[in-house]
Coordinates of C-alpha atoms and ligand atoms in Angstrom, one line a residue:
X141 CA -47.1 38.5 87.3
X142 CA -43.5 38.5 86.4
X143 CA -41.2 35.2 86.3
X144 CA -37.5 36.0 86.9
X145 CA -35.6 33.1 86.0
X146 CA -32.8 32.3 88.5
X147 CA -31.2 29.0 86.8
X148 CA -31.9 26.7 84.7
X149 CA -29.6 23.6 85.0
X150 CA -30.6 20.1 86.5
X151 CA -28.6 18.9 89.9
X152 CA -24.9 19.6 89.5
X153 CA -25.1 23.0 87.5
X154 CA -23.1 23.4 84.3
X155 CA -20.4 22.8 84.4
X156 CA -20.5 20.4 87.3
X157 CA -17.3 20.2 89.2
X158 CA -16.5 16.9 88.9
X159 CA -17.3 16.5 85.2
X160 CA -15.4 17.3 81.9
X161 CA -18.2 15.8 79.5
X162 CA -18.5 17.9 76.2
X163 CA -21.5 20.1 77.8
X164 CA -19.1 20.8 81.0
X165 CA -16.0 21.6 78.6
X166 CA -17.9 24.0 76.8
X167 CA -19.5 25.6 79.5
X168 CA -15.9 26.0 81.1
X169 CA -14.6 27.6 77.6
X170 CA -17.6 29.9 76.9
X171 CA -18.9 31.3 80.3
X172 CA -22.2 32.5 78.9
X173 CA -23.0 28.9 78.6
X174 CA -22.9 28.2 82.2
X175 CA -26.1 27.6 84.0
X176 CA -27.1 27.7 87.9
X177 CA -29.8 25.3 88.9
X178 CA -33.0 25.5 88.1
X179 CA -35.1 28.1 89.9
X180 CA -37.5 31.3 89.5
X181 CA -38.5 34.3 91.7
X182 CA -42.4 34.8 91.1
X183 CA -43.5 38.3 91.4
X184 CA -47.1 39.5 92.1
X185 CA -48.6 43.0 91.5
X186 CA -46.6 44.6 94.0
X187 CA -43.1 44.3 92.7
X188 CA -41.8 44.2 96.3
X189 CA -43.6 40.9 96.9
X190 CA -42.2 37.7 95.4
X191 CA -41.4 34.1 96.3
X192 CA -38.8 32.0 95.3
X193 CA -40.1 28.6 93.3
X194 CA -37.5 26.2 95.0
X195 CA -34.2 26.9 97.0
X196 CA -31.0 25.5 95.1
X197 CA -27.5 25.2 96.2
X198 CA -27.0 28.5 94.4
X199 CA -29.5 30.5 96.0
X200 CA -27.3 33.1 97.5
X201 CA -25.6 33.9 94.1
X202 CA -29.2 33.8 92.3
X203 CA -30.6 36.6 94.8
X204 CA -27.5 38.6 94.9
X205 CA -27.2 38.7 90.9
X206 CA -30.7 40.2 90.6
X207 CA -30.8 43.7 92.1
X208 CA -34.7 43.4 92.5
X209 CA -34.4 40.5 95.0
X210 CA -31.5 42.2 97.1
X211 CA -32.8 44.2 100.0
X212 CA -35.0 47.3 99.2
X213 CA -33.8 50.8 99.8
X214 CA -34.4 51.7 103.7
X215 CA -34.7 47.8 104.3
X216 CA -31.6 47.1 106.3
X217 CA -32.4 43.2 105.9
X218 CA -35.1 41.0 103.5
X219 CA -37.5 40.5 106.2
X220 CA -38.8 37.1 105.2
X221 CA -38.0 34.7 102.7
X222 CA -40.8 32.5 101.0
X223 CA -40.3 29.6 99.3
X224 CA -42.2 26.9 97.3
X225 CA -41.1 23.6 96.5
X226 CA -41.9 21.4 93.8
X227 CA -40.5 18.4 95.3
X228 CA -38.0 17.3 97.9
X229 CA -35.0 17.1 96.0
X230 CA -31.6 18.1 97.0
X231 CA -31.3 20.0 94.0
X232 CA -34.4 21.8 95.1
X233 CA -34.2 22.1 98.6
X234 CA -30.4 22.5 99.7
X235 CA -30.7 26.3 99.2
X236 CA -33.0 26.2 102.5
X237 CA -29.7 25.9 104.4
X238 CA -27.9 28.6 102.6
X239 CA -30.8 31.0 103.5
X240 CA -30.1 30.7 107.3
X241 CA -29.5 34.3 107.6
X242 CA -32.9 35.0 107.2
X243 CA -34.9 36.0 110.2
X244 CA -37.6 34.1 109.2
X245 CA -38.2 31.2 106.1
X246 CA -41.8 30.4 105.3
X247 CA -42.0 27.2 103.2
X248 CA -44.7 25.6 101.2
X249 CA -44.9 22.3 100.0
X250 CA -46.9 18.9 99.7
X251 CA -47.3 16.6 102.9
X252 CA -44.9 13.9 101.7
X253 CA -42.3 16.5 100.9
X254 CA -42.6 18.3 104.2
X255 CA -42.0 14.7 105.7
X256 CA -38.8 14.4 103.8
X257 CA -37.4 17.4 104.8
X258 CA -38.5 17.0 108.4
X259 CA -37.1 13.7 109.2
X260 CA -35.1 12.4 106.2
X261 CA -33.4 15.6 106.0
X262 CA -34.0 17.0 109.6
X263 CA -34.0 20.6 108.5
X264 CA -36.3 22.0 111.4
X265 CA -33.8 20.7 113.5
X266 CA -30.8 22.2 111.8
X267 CA -32.2 25.3 111.2
X268 CA -34.0 26.3 114.5
X269 CA -31.1 27.8 116.2
X270 CA -30.2 30.3 113.2
X271 CA -33.9 31.3 112.0
X272 CA -37.4 30.6 112.2
X273 CA -38.6 28.0 109.7
X274 CA -42.1 27.7 109.2
X275 CA -44.0 25.2 107.1
X276 CA -47.2 25.6 105.3
X277 CA -49.3 23.2 103.5
X278 CA -49.3 23.8 99.7
X279 CA -52.7 22.8 98.2
X280 CA -53.3 20.7 95.7
X281 CA -54.5 21.9 92.6
X282 CA -58.1 22.0 92.2
X283 CA -58.8 20.5 95.9
X284 CA -60.0 23.4 97.6
X285 CA -58.2 27.2 97.9
X286 CA -54.9 27.5 96.5
X287 CA -52.4 29.4 99.1
X288 CA -52.2 33.0 98.2
X289 CA -48.4 34.1 98.6
X290 CA -47.3 37.3 97.4
X291 CA -50.6 38.2 96.2
X292 CA -50.4 35.4 94.1
X293 CA -52.8 32.1 94.2
X294 CA -50.3 29.1 94.4
X295 CA -51.2 25.3 94.4
X296 CA -49.5 21.9 93.5
X297 CA -50.4 19.8 90.7
X298 CA -49.6 16.1 91.5
X299 CA -47.1 14.4 88.9
X300 CA -45.6 11.5 90.2
X301 CA -44.2 9.5 93.5
X302 CA -40.9 10.0 92.4
X303 CA -39.0 10.6 95.4
X304 CA -35.6 11.6 96.1
X305 CA -32.8 8.7 96.2
X306 CA -32.1 9.5 100.2
X307 CA -35.8 9.0 100.9
X308 CA -36.2 6.1 98.1
X309 CA -37.7 3.8 101.0
X310 CA -40.7 6.3 101.9
X311 CA -44.2 5.0 100.9
X312 CA -45.2 6.2 97.3
X313 CA -47.7 9.4 97.2
X314 CA -48.9 11.0 94.1
X315 CA -47.9 14.5 95.6
X316 CA -43.6 14.0 96.2
X317 CA -42.9 15.6 92.4
X318 CA -45.4 18.3 91.6
X319 CA -46.0 21.3 88.8
X320 CA -46.5 24.3 90.8
X321 CA -49.5 26.4 89.1
X322 CA -49.0 30.1 89.8
X323 CA -52.6 32.4 88.9
X324 CA -52.2 36.1 89.2
X325 CA -56.1 36.9 90.1
X326 CA -55.3 40.7 89.2
X327 CA -54.2 40.1 85.5
X328 CA -56.2 36.4 85.5
X329 CA -52.7 34.8 84.0
X330 CA -51.0 31.6 85.2
X331 CA -48.1 30.0 84.7
X332 CA -46.8 26.2 85.1
X333 CA -43.3 25.2 86.3
X334 CA -42.7 21.3 86.5
X335 CA -38.9 20.8 86.2
X336 CA -39.4 17.0 86.8
X337 CA -42.2 15.1 84.5
X338 CA -42.0 11.6 85.0
X339 CA -45.2 10.6 82.9
X340 CA -47.9 12.4 81.0
X341 CA -51.4 12.8 82.6
X342 CA -54.8 14.4 81.3
X343 CA -54.8 16.6 84.4
X344 CA -51.4 18.2 83.3
X345 CA -52.8 18.4 79.8
X346 CA -55.6 20.4 80.9
X347 CA -53.7 22.6 82.9
X348 CA -51.2 23.5 80.1
X349 CA -54.3 24.2 77.9
X350 CA -55.0 26.8 80.2
X351 CA -51.6 28.2 80.9
X352 CA -49.9 31.3 79.7
X353 CA -46.4 30.2 80.0
X354 CA -45.3 26.7 81.0
X355 CA -41.7 25.9 82.1
X356 CA -40.9 22.2 81.6
X357 CA -38.6 19.8 82.2
X358 CA -35.8 19.5 79.5
X359 CA -33.7 17.5 81.6
X360 CA -32.7 14.8 78.8
X361 CA -33.2 15.7 74.9
X362 CA -33.5 11.9 73.9
X363 CA -34.7 8.6 75.8
X364 CA -31.2 6.9 75.5
X365 CA -29.2 9.7 76.7
X366 CA -28.4 9.1 79.9
X367 CA -27.3 5.6 79.2
X368 CA -25.4 6.8 76.0
X369 CA -23.5 9.4 78.3
X370 CA -22.9 6.8 80.8
X371 CA -24.7 9.0 83.7
X372 CA -26.8 5.8 84.3
X373 CA -28.0 2.6 83.0
X374 CA -31.7 3.8 83.2
X375 CA -33.6 5.5 80.8
X376 CA -35.0 9.4 80.9
X377 CA -37.9 7.9 81.8
X378 CA -36.7 5.4 84.0
X379 CA -34.8 8.3 85.9
X380 CA -38.1 10.2 86.4
X381 CA -37.8 12.8 83.3
X382 CA -39.6 12.5 80.1
X383 CA -37.4 13.2 77.2
X384 CA -38.0 16.4 74.9
X385 CA -37.9 14.8 71.4
X386 CA -38.5 11.4 70.2
X387 CA -41.9 9.2 70.6
X388 CA -43.2 9.8 73.8
X389 CA -41.0 13.1 74.1
X390 CA -42.8 16.3 75.3
X391 CA -41.9 18.4 72.2
X392 CA -44.4 16.6 70.2
X393 CA -47.3 17.1 72.8
X394 CA -46.3 20.6 73.6
X395 CA -46.2 22.1 70.1
X396 CA -49.8 22.5 70.1
X397 CA -50.1 24.4 73.4
X398 CA -51.1 27.9 73.0
X399 CA -48.7 28.7 76.0
X400 CA -45.4 30.0 75.5
X401 CA -43.0 27.0 76.6
X402 CA -39.6 27.1 77.9
X403 CA -37.6 24.0 78.7
X404 CA -35.7 24.1 81.9
X405 CA -33.4 21.8 84.3
X406 CA -31.1 20.9 81.4
X407 CA -28.5 18.3 82.5
X408 CA -25.2 18.5 81.5
X409 CA -25.4 15.9 79.0
X410 CA -28.1 17.4 77.1
X411 CA -27.0 18.6 73.8
X412 CA -29.1 21.9 74.1
X413 CA -26.5 23.1 76.3
X414 CA -25.0 23.8 73.2
X415 CA -26.3 27.3 71.8
X416 CA -25.2 25.8 68.1
X417 CA -26.6 22.5 68.2
X418 CA -29.5 21.6 65.6
X419 CA -32.2 20.6 68.1
X420 CA -32.4 24.4 68.9
X421 CA -33.8 24.7 65.5
X422 CA -35.9 21.8 65.5
X423 CA -37.5 23.1 68.6
X424 CA -38.2 26.4 67.5
X425 CA -40.1 25.1 64.4
X426 CA -42.6 23.6 66.6
X427 CA -42.8 27.0 68.8
X428 CA -40.6 25.8 71.7
X429 CA -37.6 26.9 73.1
X430 CA -35.0 26.8 76.2
X431 CA -35.3 29.0 78.9
X432 CA -32.2 31.3 79.5
X433 CA -30.4 32.3 82.4
X434 CA -31.7 35.8 83.6
X435 CA -35.0 35.5 81.3
X436 CA -37.9 37.7 82.9
X437 CA -41.4 36.4 81.7
X438 CA -44.0 39.1 81.9
X439 CA -47.9 37.8 82.0
Ligands
MLT709 C1 -33.3 14.6 89.4 O1 -33.8 15.6 89.0 O2 -33.9 13.6 88.9 C2 -32.6 14.6 90.7 O3 -32.7 15.9 91.1 C3 -31.4 13.6 90.7 C4 -30.5 14.0 91.6 O4 -30.0 14.9 91.4 O5 -30.3 13.2 92.5
MN710 MN1 -33.3 17.6 89.8
ZN711 ZN1 -20.8 17.3 82.5

């Protein structure tokens, strides 16, 4: 399997259009620091078979920017676009609207995510005059057979009941926010993608122990960052994102993981958006690093 990183930023991207914080200002001065919304294309053994993990507001540029994801030789149009969702957040789903030129969009997600995206955000009604949108149930990890998508086995590990603000009054459900587990049966390798991690759990710990690559929530470097920078009155954990550093942070738990660990979904307030920030060296000392735009991971 091959993971093509299409973006590594949290909602808003880097720079964010209405923001002049040090991270956004730095990205305007140094275009190499720009980050699109977090997403990846996951390829199986057949290089022409792939799916998107999340569909971001940047999706059309993300696809156009990767020659391997453009319509192939002899193909006038990409025949079908497959999208697997980790959650129903706007930064992970608005791209579905931008994919409406496709003849067919196949989407896999959990039940509460599908309900949000068909009722609170009525995507089926909006998209049906443009394309054929087909919803598929994404099985929960360990509960029955995983979905087979592009020759890969895909399931959703429930992480939390964190739901998008536009669906905040929907009932709680453990699979509002999930980690995607992708396994390649040909090579027996697996990857875990969790751009929003509100709480650590034993099942997550077990999946990380068995994974070859983990792409994890790196929204905030420390617990107080959202309050200190004025983006929220809540802490990082209160916003549904465990911080990278500090007590209860993910770095101290991950440094013993055998897997390759890459942080993604970086908020523009995160000091890690500056490649010169000393936090990069601290993470490197733990064997951890930040995912970079256009990185390709072979597993
Ligand atoms: C999140 O990651 O917490 C959400 O995407 C935030 C948002 O955009 O409302
Ligand atoms: Mn987000
Ligand atoms: Zn900013």
